[in-house]
Short mmCIF file of N, CA, C and O in Angstrom, two decimals:
data_model
loop_
_atom_site.label_atom_id
_atom_site.label_comp_id
_atom_site.label_asym_id
_atom_site.label_seq_id
_atom_site.Cartn_x
_atom_site.Cartn_y
_atom_site.Cartn_z
N MET A 950 -10.22 -55.63 1.16
CA MET A 950 -11.53 -56.26 1.13
C MET A 950 -11.66 -57.12 -0.13
O MET A 950 -11.35 -56.68 -1.23
N MET A 951 -12.12 -58.33 0.05
CA MET A 951 -12.37 -59.20 -1.09
C MET A 951 -13.67 -58.77 -1.77
O MET A 951 -14.66 -58.48 -1.10
N THR A 952 -13.64 -58.73 -3.08
CA THR A 952 -14.85 -58.39 -3.82
C THR A 952 -15.20 -59.53 -4.76
O THR A 952 -14.33 -60.28 -5.19
N SER A 953 -16.46 -59.62 -5.09
CA SER A 953 -16.94 -60.67 -5.98
C SER A 953 -16.68 -60.30 -7.44
O SER A 953 -16.42 -59.14 -7.77
N GLN A 954 -16.77 -61.29 -8.29
CA GLN A 954 -16.66 -61.02 -9.73
C GLN A 954 -17.77 -60.08 -10.17
O GLN A 954 -17.56 -59.19 -10.99
N LYS A 955 -18.96 -60.25 -9.61
CA LYS A 955 -20.09 -59.37 -9.93
C LYS A 955 -19.74 -57.93 -9.60
O LYS A 955 -19.99 -57.01 -10.38
N HIS A 956 -19.12 -57.71 -8.43
CA HIS A 956 -18.70 -56.37 -8.01
C HIS A 956 -17.67 -55.82 -9.00
O HIS A 956 -17.81 -54.69 -9.48
N ARG A 957 -16.66 -56.61 -9.30
CA ARG A 957 -15.61 -56.13 -10.20
C ARG A 957 -16.15 -55.82 -11.59
O ARG A 957 -15.77 -54.82 -12.20
N ASP A 958 -17.07 -56.64 -12.07
CA ASP A 958 -17.68 -56.38 -13.38
C ASP A 958 -18.47 -55.07 -13.36
O ASP A 958 -18.42 -54.29 -14.30
N PHE A 959 -19.21 -54.84 -12.27
CA PHE A 959 -20.05 -53.64 -12.20
C PHE A 959 -19.23 -52.37 -12.18
O PHE A 959 -19.54 -51.41 -12.88
N VAL A 960 -18.16 -52.35 -11.38
CA VAL A 960 -17.39 -51.12 -11.23
C VAL A 960 -16.41 -50.88 -12.36
O VAL A 960 -15.78 -49.83 -12.43
N ALA A 961 -16.32 -51.82 -13.28
CA ALA A 961 -15.35 -51.71 -14.37
C ALA A 961 -15.82 -50.83 -15.52
O ALA A 961 -15.02 -50.50 -16.40
N GLU A 962 -17.08 -50.44 -15.53
CA GLU A 962 -17.60 -49.68 -16.68
C GLU A 962 -18.76 -48.80 -16.25
O GLU A 962 -19.33 -48.99 -15.18
N PRO A 963 -19.12 -47.84 -17.11
CA PRO A 963 -20.28 -47.00 -16.81
C PRO A 963 -21.54 -47.83 -16.56
O PRO A 963 -21.68 -48.93 -17.08
N MET A 964 -22.45 -47.29 -15.78
CA MET A 964 -23.63 -48.02 -15.36
C MET A 964 -24.66 -48.20 -16.47
O MET A 964 -25.26 -49.27 -16.60
N GLY A 965 -24.88 -47.16 -17.24
CA GLY A 965 -25.87 -47.25 -18.31
C GLY A 965 -27.22 -47.72 -17.81
O GLY A 965 -27.73 -47.24 -16.80
N GLU A 966 -27.79 -48.69 -18.51
CA GLU A 966 -29.12 -49.19 -18.20
C GLU A 966 -29.08 -50.55 -17.48
O GLU A 966 -30.01 -51.34 -17.60
N LYS A 967 -28.00 -50.81 -16.77
CA LYS A 967 -27.88 -52.11 -16.10
C LYS A 967 -29.05 -52.35 -15.16
O LYS A 967 -29.48 -51.43 -14.45
N PRO A 968 -29.55 -53.58 -15.11
CA PRO A 968 -30.64 -53.88 -14.18
C PRO A 968 -30.16 -53.85 -12.73
O PRO A 968 -28.96 -53.99 -12.46
N VAL A 969 -31.10 -53.68 -11.82
CA VAL A 969 -30.76 -53.61 -10.40
C VAL A 969 -30.02 -54.87 -9.95
O VAL A 969 -29.16 -54.82 -9.09
N ARG A 970 -30.32 -56.01 -10.56
CA ARG A 970 -29.69 -57.28 -10.17
C ARG A 970 -28.22 -57.35 -10.55
O ARG A 970 -27.52 -58.27 -10.15
N SER A 971 -27.74 -56.38 -11.30
CA SER A 971 -26.32 -56.36 -11.64
C SER A 971 -25.47 -55.82 -10.48
O SER A 971 -24.24 -55.95 -10.50
N LEU A 972 -26.11 -55.23 -9.49
CA LEU A 972 -25.39 -54.71 -8.31
C LEU A 972 -24.92 -55.86 -7.44
O LEU A 972 -25.66 -56.83 -7.22
N ALA A 973 -23.71 -55.75 -6.92
CA ALA A 973 -23.22 -56.74 -5.96
C ALA A 973 -24.17 -56.79 -4.76
O ALA A 973 -24.67 -55.75 -4.32
N GLY A 974 -24.43 -57.99 -4.28
CA GLY A 974 -25.32 -58.16 -3.14
C GLY A 974 -26.79 -58.27 -3.48
O GLY A 974 -27.60 -58.61 -2.63
N ILE A 975 -27.14 -57.98 -4.73
CA ILE A 975 -28.55 -58.03 -5.14
C ILE A 975 -28.75 -59.18 -6.12
O ILE A 975 -28.26 -59.14 -7.25
N GLY A 976 -29.44 -60.19 -5.66
CA GLY A 976 -29.73 -61.35 -6.50
C GLY A 976 -31.16 -61.34 -6.98
O GLY A 976 -31.82 -60.30 -7.03
N GLU A 977 -31.67 -62.53 -7.30
CA GLU A 977 -33.02 -62.64 -7.86
C GLU A 977 -34.09 -62.16 -6.87
O GLU A 977 -34.98 -61.40 -7.23
N VAL A 978 -34.02 -62.62 -5.63
CA VAL A 978 -35.07 -62.33 -4.64
C VAL A 978 -35.09 -60.84 -4.29
O VAL A 978 -36.13 -60.18 -4.38
N LEU A 979 -33.94 -60.30 -3.91
CA LEU A 979 -33.89 -58.87 -3.57
C LEU A 979 -34.17 -58.02 -4.80
O LEU A 979 -34.82 -56.98 -4.70
N GLY A 980 -33.66 -58.45 -5.94
CA GLY A 980 -33.91 -57.72 -7.19
C GLY A 980 -35.39 -57.59 -7.48
O GLY A 980 -35.88 -56.51 -7.83
N LYS A 981 -36.13 -58.67 -7.29
CA LYS A 981 -37.58 -58.65 -7.53
C LYS A 981 -38.26 -57.70 -6.55
O LYS A 981 -39.14 -56.91 -6.95
N LYS A 982 -37.87 -57.75 -5.28
CA LYS A 982 -38.47 -56.85 -4.29
C LYS A 982 -38.19 -55.39 -4.63
O LYS A 982 -39.08 -54.54 -4.51
N LEU A 983 -36.97 -55.09 -5.05
CA LEU A 983 -36.63 -53.72 -5.43
C LEU A 983 -37.40 -53.30 -6.68
O LEU A 983 -37.93 -52.19 -6.75
N GLU A 984 -37.46 -54.19 -7.67
CA GLU A 984 -38.20 -53.88 -8.91
C GLU A 984 -39.67 -53.58 -8.60
O GLU A 984 -40.26 -52.65 -9.16
N ASP A 985 -40.25 -54.37 -7.70
CA ASP A 985 -41.65 -54.17 -7.34
C ASP A 985 -41.89 -52.81 -6.69
O ASP A 985 -43.01 -52.29 -6.72
N LYS A 986 -40.84 -52.22 -6.12
CA LYS A 986 -40.95 -50.90 -5.48
C LYS A 986 -40.45 -49.78 -6.38
O LYS A 986 -40.25 -48.66 -5.94
N GLY A 987 -40.19 -50.10 -7.66
CA GLY A 987 -39.80 -49.08 -8.62
C GLY A 987 -38.30 -48.93 -8.83
O GLY A 987 -37.87 -48.10 -9.63
N PHE A 988 -37.51 -49.71 -8.12
CA PHE A 988 -36.05 -49.64 -8.25
C PHE A 988 -35.59 -50.72 -9.22
O PHE A 988 -34.98 -51.72 -8.83
N ASP A 989 -35.92 -50.53 -10.51
CA ASP A 989 -35.67 -51.58 -11.50
C ASP A 989 -34.30 -51.51 -12.14
O ASP A 989 -33.82 -52.49 -12.70
N LYS A 990 -33.66 -50.38 -12.06
CA LYS A 990 -32.34 -50.20 -12.67
C LYS A 990 -31.32 -49.84 -11.60
O LYS A 990 -31.65 -49.24 -10.58
N ALA A 991 -30.08 -50.19 -11.86
CA ALA A 991 -29.01 -49.88 -10.91
C ALA A 991 -28.93 -48.38 -10.67
O ALA A 991 -28.70 -47.94 -9.53
N TYR A 992 -29.17 -47.57 -11.70
CA TYR A 992 -29.05 -46.12 -11.52
C TYR A 992 -30.13 -45.56 -10.60
O TYR A 992 -29.93 -44.51 -9.99
N VAL A 993 -31.27 -46.24 -10.47
CA VAL A 993 -32.30 -45.77 -9.55
C VAL A 993 -31.84 -45.99 -8.11
O VAL A 993 -32.03 -45.14 -7.24
N VAL A 994 -31.19 -47.13 -7.85
CA VAL A 994 -30.61 -47.39 -6.53
C VAL A 994 -29.46 -46.42 -6.27
O VAL A 994 -29.30 -45.90 -5.16
N LEU A 995 -28.67 -46.13 -7.31
CA LEU A 995 -27.61 -45.13 -7.17
C LEU A 995 -28.20 -43.79 -6.75
O LEU A 995 -27.63 -43.10 -5.90
N GLY A 996 -29.33 -43.43 -7.31
CA GLY A 996 -29.99 -42.17 -6.95
C GLY A 996 -30.30 -42.12 -5.46
O GLY A 996 -30.05 -41.11 -4.80
N GLN A 997 -30.82 -43.22 -4.93
CA GLN A 997 -31.11 -43.28 -3.49
C GLN A 997 -29.82 -43.19 -2.68
O GLN A 997 -29.77 -42.50 -1.66
N PHE A 998 -28.79 -43.87 -3.15
CA PHE A 998 -27.46 -43.82 -2.52
C PHE A 998 -26.97 -42.38 -2.43
O PHE A 998 -26.46 -41.94 -1.39
N LEU A 999 -27.16 -41.62 -3.50
CA LEU A 999 -26.71 -40.23 -3.53
C LEU A 999 -27.61 -39.33 -2.68
O LEU A 999 -27.11 -38.42 -2.00
N VAL A 1000 -28.92 -39.57 -2.69
CA VAL A 1000 -29.83 -38.81 -1.84
C VAL A 1000 -29.44 -38.96 -0.38
O VAL A 1000 -29.52 -38.01 0.41
N LEU A 1001 -28.98 -40.17 -0.02
CA LEU A 1001 -28.54 -40.43 1.35
C LEU A 1001 -27.09 -40.00 1.57
O LEU A 1001 -26.48 -40.35 2.58
N LYS A 1002 -26.56 -39.23 0.62
CA LYS A 1002 -25.23 -38.62 0.71
C LYS A 1002 -24.12 -39.65 0.90
O LYS A 1002 -23.14 -39.39 1.61
N LYS A 1003 -24.28 -40.81 0.27
CA LYS A 1003 -23.27 -41.88 0.32
C LYS A 1003 -22.99 -42.35 1.74
O LYS A 1003 -21.93 -42.89 2.02
N ASP A 1004 -23.94 -42.15 2.65
CA ASP A 1004 -23.77 -42.55 4.04
C ASP A 1004 -24.02 -44.05 4.18
O ASP A 1004 -25.11 -44.53 3.87
N GLU A 1005 -23.02 -44.78 4.66
CA GLU A 1005 -23.13 -46.24 4.71
C GLU A 1005 -24.26 -46.70 5.60
O GLU A 1005 -25.06 -47.56 5.22
N ASP A 1006 -24.36 -46.16 6.81
CA ASP A 1006 -25.40 -46.62 7.73
C ASP A 1006 -26.80 -46.34 7.19
O ASP A 1006 -27.67 -47.21 7.25
N LEU A 1007 -27.02 -45.14 6.67
CA LEU A 1007 -28.33 -44.79 6.14
C LEU A 1007 -28.70 -45.65 4.93
O LEU A 1007 -29.83 -46.13 4.82
N PHE A 1008 -27.75 -45.85 4.02
CA PHE A 1008 -28.03 -46.64 2.83
C PHE A 1008 -28.32 -48.09 3.17
O PHE A 1008 -29.28 -48.68 2.67
N ARG A 1009 -27.51 -48.66 4.04
CA ARG A 1009 -27.70 -50.06 4.40
C ARG A 1009 -29.02 -50.26 5.14
O ARG A 1009 -29.71 -51.26 4.92
N GLU A 1010 -29.39 -49.33 5.99
CA GLU A 1010 -30.68 -49.39 6.69
C GLU A 1010 -31.82 -49.28 5.68
O GLU A 1010 -32.82 -50.00 5.76
N TRP A 1011 -31.69 -48.37 4.70
CA TRP A 1011 -32.72 -48.21 3.67
C TRP A 1011 -32.87 -49.52 2.88
O TRP A 1011 -33.99 -49.97 2.63
N LEU A 1012 -31.75 -50.15 2.51
CA LEU A 1012 -31.80 -51.38 1.73
C LEU A 1012 -32.45 -52.50 2.54
O LEU A 1012 -33.27 -53.26 2.01
N LYS A 1013 -32.13 -52.57 3.81
CA LYS A 1013 -32.75 -53.58 4.69
C LYS A 1013 -34.26 -53.35 4.77
O LYS A 1013 -35.05 -54.28 4.64
N ASP A 1014 -34.67 -52.11 4.99
CA ASP A 1014 -36.09 -51.78 5.12
C ASP A 1014 -36.84 -51.96 3.81
O ASP A 1014 -38.01 -52.35 3.81
N THR A 1015 -36.19 -51.67 2.69
CA THR A 1015 -36.85 -51.70 1.39
C THR A 1015 -37.02 -53.10 0.83
O THR A 1015 -38.04 -53.43 0.26
N CYS A 1016 -35.99 -53.93 0.99
CA CYS A 1016 -36.07 -55.26 0.36
C CYS A 1016 -35.63 -56.40 1.26
O CYS A 1016 -35.56 -57.54 0.81
N GLY A 1017 -35.33 -56.11 2.53
CA GLY A 1017 -34.95 -57.18 3.44
C GLY A 1017 -33.52 -57.67 3.28
O GLY A 1017 -33.20 -58.80 3.62
N ALA A 1018 -32.64 -56.80 2.78
CA ALA A 1018 -31.24 -57.19 2.57
C ALA A 1018 -30.57 -57.54 3.90
O ALA A 1018 -30.80 -56.89 4.92
N SER A 1019 -29.75 -58.57 3.88
CA SER A 1019 -28.97 -58.96 5.05
C SER A 1019 -27.80 -57.98 5.23
O SER A 1019 -27.53 -57.15 4.35
N ALA A 1020 -27.09 -58.11 6.34
CA ALA A 1020 -25.93 -57.26 6.58
C ALA A 1020 -24.90 -57.42 5.46
O ALA A 1020 -24.36 -56.43 4.96
N LYS A 1021 -24.63 -58.66 5.06
CA LYS A 1021 -23.64 -58.90 4.00
C LYS A 1021 -24.12 -58.34 2.67
O LYS A 1021 -23.37 -57.69 1.94
N GLN A 1022 -25.38 -58.57 2.34
CA GLN A 1022 -25.91 -58.07 1.06
C GLN A 1022 -25.86 -56.55 1.01
O GLN A 1022 -25.45 -55.97 -0.01
N SER A 1023 -26.25 -55.91 2.09
CA SER A 1023 -26.24 -54.44 2.09
C SER A 1023 -24.81 -53.90 2.06
O SER A 1023 -24.54 -52.90 1.41
N ARG A 1024 -23.90 -54.57 2.74
CA ARG A 1024 -22.49 -54.16 2.73
C ARG A 1024 -21.91 -54.30 1.31
O ARG A 1024 -21.21 -53.42 0.82
N ASP A 1025 -22.23 -55.41 0.65
CA ASP A 1025 -21.73 -55.64 -0.71
C ASP A 1025 -22.28 -54.60 -1.68
O ASP A 1025 -21.55 -54.07 -2.53
N CYS A 1026 -23.56 -54.31 -1.56
CA CYS A 1026 -24.18 -53.32 -2.46
C CYS A 1026 -23.60 -51.94 -2.20
O CYS A 1026 -23.27 -51.21 -3.14
N PHE A 1027 -23.47 -51.56 -0.94
CA PHE A 1027 -22.89 -50.26 -0.61
C PHE A 1027 -21.48 -50.14 -1.18
O PHE A 1027 -21.13 -49.14 -1.81
N GLY A 1028 -20.65 -51.16 -0.96
CA GLY A 1028 -19.27 -51.12 -1.44
C GLY A 1028 -19.19 -51.01 -2.95
O GLY A 1028 -18.34 -50.30 -3.50
N CYS A 1029 -20.09 -51.69 -3.62
CA CYS A 1029 -20.14 -51.65 -5.08
C CYS A 1029 -20.46 -50.24 -5.57
O CYS A 1029 -19.77 -49.70 -6.44
N LEU A 1030 -21.49 -49.62 -5.00
CA LEU A 1030 -21.87 -48.27 -5.41
C LEU A 1030 -20.81 -47.25 -5.03
O LEU A 1030 -20.51 -46.33 -5.80
N ARG A 1031 -20.22 -47.40 -3.85
CA ARG A 1031 -19.18 -46.46 -3.42
C ARG A 1031 -17.98 -46.51 -4.38
O ARG A 1031 -17.47 -45.48 -4.81
N GLU A 1032 -17.56 -47.71 -4.72
CA GLU A 1032 -16.42 -47.84 -5.62
C GLU A 1032 -16.75 -47.32 -7.01
O GLU A 1032 -15.94 -46.67 -7.66
N TRP A 1033 -17.97 -47.58 -7.48
CA TRP A 1033 -18.39 -47.09 -8.80
C TRP A 1033 -18.35 -45.55 -8.80
O TRP A 1033 -17.84 -44.94 -9.73
N CYS A 1034 -18.87 -44.93 -7.72
CA CYS A 1034 -18.87 -43.46 -7.63
C CYS A 1034 -17.44 -42.91 -7.60
O CYS A 1034 -17.16 -41.90 -8.24
N ASP A 1035 -16.56 -43.59 -6.88
CA ASP A 1035 -15.17 -43.15 -6.83
C ASP A 1035 -14.53 -43.16 -8.21
O ASP A 1035 -13.70 -42.32 -8.54
N ALA A 1036 -14.95 -44.11 -9.04
CA ALA A 1036 -14.35 -44.24 -10.37
C ALA A 1036 -15.00 -43.32 -11.40
O ALA A 1036 -14.33 -42.82 -12.30
N PHE A 1037 -16.31 -43.07 -11.27
CA PHE A 1037 -17.04 -42.41 -12.37
C PHE A 1037 -17.65 -41.06 -12.03
O PHE A 1037 -18.11 -40.36 -12.93
N LEU A 1038 -17.70 -40.67 -10.75
CA LEU A 1038 -18.30 -39.36 -10.43
C LEU A 1038 -17.22 -38.35 -10.10
O LEU A 1038 -16.19 -38.67 -9.60
#
């Protein structure tokens, strides 16, 4: 699977206090929608990812419902979080 530079940068180091927009697939528009709903940091989205037990279908559906993410955006964000978890959890 081809990954973006944003994806590679995100999974290369601990998450810390990175903003939600640092996640692959999440740009300015989706980032603002997520921030408005309280998901201002990448780790808050990670929390939802973990609550959904890293299930791809459930997470992608949640992202679509929460901020209107497209199939590609939700796939990119899921892949980014999955790879980060594989490296750091």
